[in-house]
């Protein structure tokens, strides 16, 4: 059954909790059936059609960091435009921790693009000062935070009181559609800028340092979301955390769903491993393999069978490629041999 099957079986057993185990060959075989073969068959399915269509995955990556907080952010005051604020001491320390994470992740950036506002430039300066290599930094006007017009320097409670707003949703709609720059204008500006970044990022690792709402605008483009969903319903990225953005658009609901399941898998397995709960970390992997093969692949087959390379077909290739590569990373501690074989062949 191979070493990986035996290893995963034991890590998914009471042995890792120092409890007794009655060994079962049938359960080792179950690992092959429910985890290893589904993964290998998915990889085989992908490579078969990818080779026929001469598919090549995008070779560039764009990473995103939202700046650390200012005192205005902390007190729910809308930062001004020209009279901007720098980071407070708490978030200067948090940005140092971000740098430590970047250092251990072994990601090397070819270029850093930063919003012209003070809090983003200070975040960028902290990151850059601790990199052990030289990297070009470019200030990009199109990444700037939205202008708040008549609402600048007002806090949330003042706006709610003055305009008789019932909740945070009405609050966001009101100040994001101010007279100086409304949400639609802001989104168009950011998406235009981001498309230019994509066009100029071939073969590069690019770090974007900007704002939470700038990210929402980019996400509306990458995930094909309407503005209400992107700006009012989706959670925003955390301050001083590194995110890897997808290097392709996701429009098909199947693609969005399997990527969301992948992200949940990464979170669950990482959480259990951080708490040394090896057997609990195995269970989400089994469930994910079932979702990948019995739901995503079965319902996406026809998308790979088109004779022409349609946009939907290309997105299916990009999605499945990302899923396979990232799945190999997350299962490597459990099944190092099969994950290494697939990962090396794909990358």
XYZ file of C-alpha atoms in Angstrom:
347
model
C 0.000 0.000 0.000
C 3.108 2.282 0.043
C 4.692 4.085 2.962
C 2.378 7.124 2.671
C -0.709 5.019 3.333
C 0.830 3.457 6.430
C 2.026 6.833 7.699
C -1.353 8.546 7.222
C -3.152 5.582 8.841
C -0.992 5.810 11.974
C -1.240 9.614 12.179
C -5.026 9.274 11.946
C -5.121 6.693 14.752
C -5.145 6.717 18.589
C -1.401 5.934 18.533
C -0.564 9.647 18.298
C -2.437 10.158 21.574
C -0.435 7.348 23.222
C -3.467 5.042 23.200
C -3.749 1.401 22.230
C -4.262 0.468 18.592
C -5.517 -2.739 17.051
C -3.822 -2.661 13.661
C -6.101 -3.135 10.664
C -4.782 -3.736 7.167
C -8.238 -2.862 5.841
C -7.913 0.654 7.201
C -4.568 1.135 5.488
C -6.304 0.122 2.277
C -9.023 2.694 3.044
C -6.360 5.421 3.077
C -5.346 4.389 -0.425
C -8.958 4.388 -1.627
C -10.122 7.597 0.049
C -7.020 9.794 -0.001
C -4.096 8.671 -2.158
C -5.913 7.352 -5.228
C -8.368 10.304 -5.391
C -5.413 12.689 -5.271
C -3.423 10.758 -7.867
C -6.430 10.322 -10.150
C -7.147 14.065 -9.979
C -3.518 14.795 -10.824
C -3.671 12.287 -13.717
C -6.923 13.821 -14.982
C -5.413 17.304 -14.877
C -2.126 16.429 -16.594
C -3.861 14.414 -19.336
C -5.979 17.359 -20.522
C -3.438 20.064 -19.660
C -0.872 18.373 -21.916
C -3.380 18.034 -24.750
C -4.257 21.744 -24.509
C -0.659 22.805 -23.789
C -1.866 24.616 -20.685
C 0.706 26.608 -18.709
C -0.076 28.090 -15.326
C 0.625 31.767 -14.749
C 4.150 32.117 -13.420
C 3.714 35.358 -11.480
C 2.371 35.985 -7.985
C 0.905 39.070 -6.376
C 0.897 39.303 -2.590
C -1.112 41.817 -0.589
C -0.513 43.520 2.752
C -2.967 45.909 4.333
C -1.167 48.623 6.308
C -0.971 48.611 10.102
C -3.445 50.734 12.041
C -3.250 54.426 12.914
C -4.857 56.030 15.964
C -7.661 57.167 13.650
C -8.269 53.559 12.545
C -8.347 52.499 16.187
C -10.913 55.187 17.067
C -13.043 54.664 13.930
C -12.143 58.075 12.510
C -11.999 58.392 8.725
C -8.410 59.274 7.835
C -7.945 62.472 5.890
C -6.537 62.633 2.401
C -3.504 64.943 2.356
C -3.217 65.321 6.124
C -2.544 61.610 6.690
C -1.528 59.729 9.859
C 1.326 57.293 10.468
C 1.201 53.948 12.301
C 0.755 53.850 16.059
C 3.263 51.977 18.250
C 1.080 48.877 18.588
C 0.954 48.368 14.839
C 4.595 49.180 14.290
C 5.312 46.131 16.483
C 2.715 44.066 14.583
C 4.408 44.960 11.299
C 7.738 43.721 12.675
C 6.015 40.371 13.317
C 4.776 40.429 9.725
C 8.356 40.863 8.566
C 9.393 37.814 10.631
C 6.664 35.782 8.917
C 7.792 36.937 5.457
C 11.374 35.999 6.321
C 10.446 32.445 7.378
C 8.129 31.984 4.365
C 11.149 32.302 2.014
C 9.167 34.498 -0.389
C 11.450 36.823 -2.325
C 9.803 39.910 -3.807
C 10.965 41.394 -7.100
C 9.031 44.620 -6.624
C 6.953 46.381 -3.950
C 4.056 48.605 -5.027
C 2.730 50.918 -2.343
C -0.098 53.392 -1.909
C 1.141 56.992 -1.510
C -0.440 57.412 1.924
C 1.757 57.653 5.018
C 0.506 54.548 6.835
C 1.139 52.313 3.815
C 4.578 53.804 3.146
C 5.587 53.294 6.801
C 4.389 49.656 6.613
C 6.400 49.197 3.417
C 9.504 50.803 4.951
C 9.443 48.417 7.924
C 9.153 45.380 5.653
C 11.847 46.593 3.256
C 14.329 47.599 5.969
C 14.579 44.034 7.199
C 14.824 42.256 3.851
C 18.332 40.917 3.228
C 18.166 41.820 -0.469
C 17.483 44.977 -2.452
C 14.013 45.417 -3.922
C 12.512 48.204 -6.021
C 9.693 50.200 -4.389
C 7.206 52.078 -6.563
C 4.517 54.441 -5.267
C 1.278 53.855 -7.206
C -1.385 56.551 -7.082
C -4.148 54.156 -8.147
C -3.739 52.125 -4.922
C -4.565 55.130 -2.736
C -7.440 54.963 -0.243
C -10.782 56.385 -1.313
C -11.313 60.113 -0.732
C -13.984 60.716 1.927
C -14.915 64.280 0.984
C -17.266 65.836 3.531
C -16.787 62.870 5.905
C -13.001 63.210 6.397
C -11.946 63.267 10.083
C -15.440 62.335 11.306
C -15.834 59.191 13.418
C -18.472 56.553 12.789
C -20.777 57.622 15.634
C -20.746 61.245 14.456
C -21.720 60.215 10.938
C -24.502 57.925 12.204
C -25.895 60.695 14.397
C -25.666 63.475 11.807
C -27.247 61.444 8.993
C -29.619 59.388 11.176
C -28.171 56.017 10.118
C -29.479 52.831 11.730
C -26.502 50.465 11.354
C -22.971 49.959 10.037
C -24.226 48.893 6.609
C -26.012 52.218 6.082
C -22.927 53.968 7.471
C -20.620 52.383 4.872
C -23.004 53.125 2.013
C -23.225 56.770 3.087
C -19.567 57.714 3.494
C -18.373 55.511 0.626
C -20.676 57.423 -1.728
C -19.543 60.913 -0.781
C -19.597 63.887 -3.154
C -15.837 63.868 -3.814
C -15.357 60.216 -4.856
C -18.095 57.604 -4.800
C -17.649 53.849 -4.512
C -18.057 53.185 -8.243
C -15.413 55.758 -9.176
C -13.027 54.367 -6.551
C -13.556 50.773 -7.702
C -12.974 51.639 -11.365
C -9.731 53.417 -10.478
C -8.406 50.506 -8.407
C -9.361 47.796 -10.925
C -7.753 49.738 -13.784
C -4.570 50.006 -11.695
C -4.634 46.329 -10.745
C -5.031 45.199 -14.358
C -1.943 47.252 -15.220
C -0.085 45.544 -12.365
C -1.084 42.137 -13.754
C 0.110 43.063 -17.253
C 3.490 44.226 -15.920
C 4.085 41.326 -13.516
C 5.130 38.492 -15.844
C 7.608 36.182 -14.081
C 7.641 38.413 -10.980
C 6.711 38.181 -7.314
C 5.041 41.501 -6.505
C 4.060 42.790 -3.063
C 1.222 45.328 -2.926
C 0.963 47.410 0.268
C -2.339 49.264 0.363
C -5.682 49.538 2.179
C -8.582 47.339 3.253
C -11.044 48.906 0.851
C -8.542 48.871 -1.968
C -8.446 45.117 -1.421
C -12.240 44.937 -1.595
C -12.179 46.617 -5.006
C -9.506 44.189 -6.251
C -11.491 41.254 -4.860
C -14.617 42.396 -6.717
C -12.603 42.029 -9.925
C -10.801 38.755 -9.116
C -13.879 36.998 -7.709
C -16.432 38.552 -10.090
C -18.472 40.093 -7.258
C -21.010 42.883 -7.440
C -20.060 45.956 -5.450
C -22.565 45.428 -2.634
C -21.206 41.933 -2.022
C -17.567 43.006 -2.245
C -17.875 46.105 -0.062
C -20.664 45.237 2.363
C -20.856 41.464 2.749
C -17.316 40.099 2.385
C -14.904 40.210 5.361
C -11.973 42.570 4.948
C -8.334 41.480 5.158
C -6.578 41.897 8.497
C -3.991 44.593 9.158
C -0.296 43.709 8.731
C -0.955 40.223 7.360
C 0.331 38.731 4.125
C -2.141 37.385 1.565
C -1.450 35.709 -1.753
C -3.901 36.881 -4.400
C -5.088 34.489 -7.122
C -3.360 35.093 -10.453
C -6.540 34.420 -12.407
C -10.206 35.439 -12.205
C -12.752 33.122 -10.585
C -16.214 33.368 -12.131
C -17.662 29.838 -12.130
C -19.383 28.971 -8.812
C -17.682 25.547 -8.826
C -14.259 27.209 -8.860
C -15.200 29.609 -6.080
C -16.568 26.730 -4.013
C -13.556 24.411 -4.291
C -11.154 27.283 -3.515
C -13.212 28.126 -0.428
C -13.039 24.450 0.591
C -9.273 24.514 0.002
C -8.877 27.588 2.201
C -10.952 25.933 4.910
C -8.756 22.817 4.643
C -5.582 24.898 5.042
C -7.017 26.679 8.080
C -8.305 23.501 9.768
C -5.175 21.406 9.215
C -2.871 24.247 10.260
C -4.886 24.856 13.430
C -4.831 21.191 14.465
C -1.131 20.828 13.687
C -0.311 23.952 15.697
C -2.028 22.243 18.638
C -0.233 18.905 18.019
C -3.551 17.153 17.297
C -2.291 15.022 14.417
C -5.254 12.687 14.166
C -7.713 15.612 14.120
C -5.631 17.223 11.376
C -6.139 14.145 9.171
C -9.927 14.210 9.141
C -10.403 17.403 7.027
C -8.057 15.920 4.406
C -10.310 12.885 3.899
C -13.380 15.108 3.575
C -11.635 17.437 1.128
C -10.607 14.576 -1.166
C -14.239 13.511 -1.378
C -15.290 17.076 -2.248
C -12.544 17.367 -4.853
C -13.244 14.134 -6.725
C -16.939 13.392 -6.195
C -18.154 16.973 -6.433
C -15.719 19.301 -8.194
C -14.151 16.971 -10.795
C -17.391 15.174 -11.691
C -19.249 18.431 -12.224
C -16.387 20.137 -14.063
C -15.464 17.383 -16.544
C -17.348 18.893 -19.469
C -15.484 22.173 -18.950
C -12.206 20.401 -19.789
C -13.706 18.653 -22.836
C -14.342 21.760 -24.941
C -12.308 21.676 -28.149
C -11.414 25.364 -27.816
C -9.718 27.078 -24.898
C -12.671 29.084 -23.598
C -12.345 31.459 -20.638
C -14.306 29.023 -18.490
C -12.015 26.160 -19.492
C -8.921 28.251 -18.727
C -10.327 29.164 -15.314
C -11.019 25.484 -14.624
C -7.395 24.638 -15.455
C -6.067 27.443 -13.261
C -8.328 26.447 -10.379
C -7.456 22.757 -10.490
C -3.760 23.579 -10.799
C -3.923 25.794 -7.703
C -5.870 23.168 -5.772
C -3.366 20.407 -6.592
C -0.297 22.488 -5.755
C -1.698 23.819 -2.482
C -3.095 20.425 -1.467
C 0.356 18.900 -1.910
C 1.771 21.501 0.454
C -0.823 20.884 3.153
C -0.600 17.062 3.034
C 3.210 16.922 2.805
C 3.679 16.230 6.560
C 1.285 13.273 6.297
C 2.147 11.832 2.882
C 5.562 13.181 1.858
C 6.247 10.860 -1.085
C 3.125 11.226 -3.179
C 2.854 14.953 -2.428
C 6.491 15.545 -3.434
C 6.061 13.623 -6.683
C 2.985 15.596 -7.731
C 4.310 18.948 -6.527
C 7.622 18.636 -8.374
C 5.955 17.479 -11.591
C 3.528 20.415 -11.515
C 5.952 23.139 -10.514
